[in-house]
């Protein structure tokens, strides 16, 4: 279940449920779920030369892209977001 507004520009709202296809790798620019410091987060993921960039999608809130060293053991890719469910 999503907690927060960091991905609202992608249509993922606070309280939504995301459907995740499990995978340990992800194509650049895809929306995925990663574990970081024992907390799951939904972000657009970019695997770069020696780091992973986690990019939010909420222009109004001004979230900054977070960069994590690729060798940092605190981060683990869980999978790619394939859908979103919302209560009506």
mmCIF file of C-alpha atoms in Angstrom:
data_model
loop_
_atom_site.group_PDB
_atom_site.id
_atom_site.type_symbol
_atom_site.label_atom_id
_atom_site.label_comp_id
_atom_site.label_asym_id
_atom_site.label_seq_id
_atom_site.Cartn_x
_atom_site.Cartn_y
_atom_site.Cartn_z
ATOM 1 C CA UNK A 1 0.000 0.000 0.000
ATOM 2 C CA UNK A 2 1.368 3.397 -1.006
ATOM 3 C CA UNK A 3 1.951 5.956 1.735
ATOM 4 C CA UNK A 4 2.693 9.458 0.515
ATOM 5 C CA UNK A 5 2.361 11.674 -2.536
ATOM 6 C CA UNK A 6 5.749 11.324 -4.220
ATOM 7 C CA UNK A 7 4.345 9.582 -7.339
ATOM 8 C CA UNK A 8 1.067 11.463 -7.952
ATOM 9 C CA UNK A 9 2.196 12.753 -11.361
ATOM 10 C CA UNK A 10 2.317 9.089 -12.456
ATOM 11 C CA UNK A 11 -1.215 8.480 -11.151
ATOM 12 C CA UNK A 12 -0.076 6.625 -8.020
ATOM 13 C CA UNK A 13 -1.862 8.174 -5.045
ATOM 14 C CA UNK A 14 -1.580 7.918 -1.271
ATOM 15 C CA UNK A 15 -3.476 4.788 -0.175
ATOM 16 C CA UNK A 16 -3.282 3.015 -3.556
ATOM 17 C CA UNK A 17 -2.159 -0.588 -3.856
ATOM 18 C CA UNK A 18 0.523 -1.265 -6.457
ATOM 19 C CA UNK A 19 0.852 -4.531 -8.357
ATOM 20 C CA UNK A 20 4.489 -5.588 -8.574
ATOM 21 C CA UNK A 21 6.159 -8.082 -10.909
ATOM 22 C CA UNK A 22 9.021 -9.481 -8.805
ATOM 23 C CA UNK A 23 12.483 -8.957 -10.309
ATOM 24 C CA UNK A 24 15.965 -8.262 -8.992
ATOM 25 C CA UNK A 25 16.750 -5.967 -11.935
ATOM 26 C CA UNK A 26 14.723 -3.348 -13.763
ATOM 27 C CA UNK A 27 15.013 -1.472 -17.058
ATOM 28 C CA UNK A 28 16.070 2.156 -16.741
ATOM 29 C CA UNK A 29 13.219 4.577 -16.309
ATOM 30 C CA UNK A 30 10.645 2.014 -15.172
ATOM 31 C CA UNK A 31 8.567 2.524 -12.061
ATOM 32 C CA UNK A 32 9.538 -0.009 -9.454
ATOM 33 C CA UNK A 33 9.626 -0.882 -5.801
ATOM 34 C CA UNK A 34 12.895 -0.925 -3.903
ATOM 35 C CA UNK A 35 13.716 -1.701 -0.306
ATOM 36 C CA UNK A 36 15.910 0.972 1.224
ATOM 37 C CA UNK A 37 16.850 0.803 4.894
ATOM 38 C CA UNK A 38 14.073 -1.780 5.498
ATOM 39 C CA UNK A 39 11.426 0.503 3.969
ATOM 40 C CA UNK A 40 9.701 -0.097 0.639
ATOM 41 C CA UNK A 41 9.470 2.853 -1.730
ATOM 42 C CA UNK A 42 7.908 3.329 -5.173
ATOM 43 C CA UNK A 43 9.998 5.423 -7.557
ATOM 44 C CA UNK A 44 11.125 5.682 -11.162
ATOM 45 C CA UNK A 45 14.432 3.791 -11.124
ATOM 46 C CA UNK A 46 17.556 4.561 -13.126
ATOM 47 C CA UNK A 47 20.536 2.229 -12.814
ATOM 48 C CA UNK A 48 23.573 4.296 -13.690
ATOM 49 C CA UNK A 49 27.275 3.524 -13.888
ATOM 50 C CA UNK A 50 27.976 3.170 -10.170
ATOM 51 C CA UNK A 51 24.752 4.341 -8.573
ATOM 52 C CA UNK A 52 20.993 3.968 -8.585
ATOM 53 C CA UNK A 53 18.795 7.047 -8.980
ATOM 54 C CA UNK A 54 15.335 7.029 -7.369
ATOM 55 C CA UNK A 55 13.175 9.716 -8.967
ATOM 56 C CA UNK A 56 9.853 10.912 -7.577
ATOM 57 C CA UNK A 57 7.000 12.210 -9.723
ATOM 58 C CA UNK A 58 5.397 15.156 -7.961
ATOM 59 C CA UNK A 59 6.402 18.494 -9.466
ATOM 60 C CA UNK A 60 4.268 20.464 -6.993
ATOM 61 C CA UNK A 61 6.071 19.044 -3.945
ATOM 62 C CA UNK A 62 9.559 19.431 -5.409
ATOM 63 C CA UNK A 63 10.966 16.082 -4.306
ATOM 64 C CA UNK A 64 14.626 15.635 -5.189
ATOM 65 C CA UNK A 65 16.088 12.620 -6.941
ATOM 66 C CA UNK A 66 17.836 10.356 -4.456
ATOM 67 C CA UNK A 67 21.140 8.743 -5.459
ATOM 68 C CA UNK A 68 22.387 5.544 -3.834
ATOM 69 C CA UNK A 69 25.757 3.902 -4.510
ATOM 70 C CA UNK A 70 25.302 0.723 -6.522
ATOM 71 C CA UNK A 71 27.384 -1.201 -3.989
ATOM 72 C CA UNK A 72 25.284 -0.018 -1.042
ATOM 73 C CA UNK A 73 23.747 -3.089 0.588
ATOM 74 C CA UNK A 74 20.888 -1.032 2.064
ATOM 75 C CA UNK A 75 19.102 -1.021 -1.303
ATOM 76 C CA UNK A 76 17.412 -3.957 -3.031
ATOM 77 C CA UNK A 77 15.187 -3.881 -6.121
ATOM 78 C CA UNK A 78 11.927 -5.750 -5.442
ATOM 79 C CA UNK A 79 10.331 -5.476 -8.873
ATOM 80 C CA UNK A 80 8.519 -3.473 -11.538
ATOM 81 C CA UNK A 81 5.160 -1.820 -10.883
ATOM 82 C CA UNK A 82 2.677 -3.219 -13.421
ATOM 83 C CA UNK A 83 -0.550 -1.790 -12.066
ATOM 84 C CA UNK A 84 -2.287 0.295 -9.459
ATOM 85 C CA UNK A 85 -5.496 -0.396 -7.534
ATOM 86 C CA UNK A 86 -7.588 2.241 -5.800
ATOM 87 C CA UNK A 87 -10.694 1.978 -3.646
ATOM 88 C CA UNK A 88 -13.727 3.883 -4.922
#
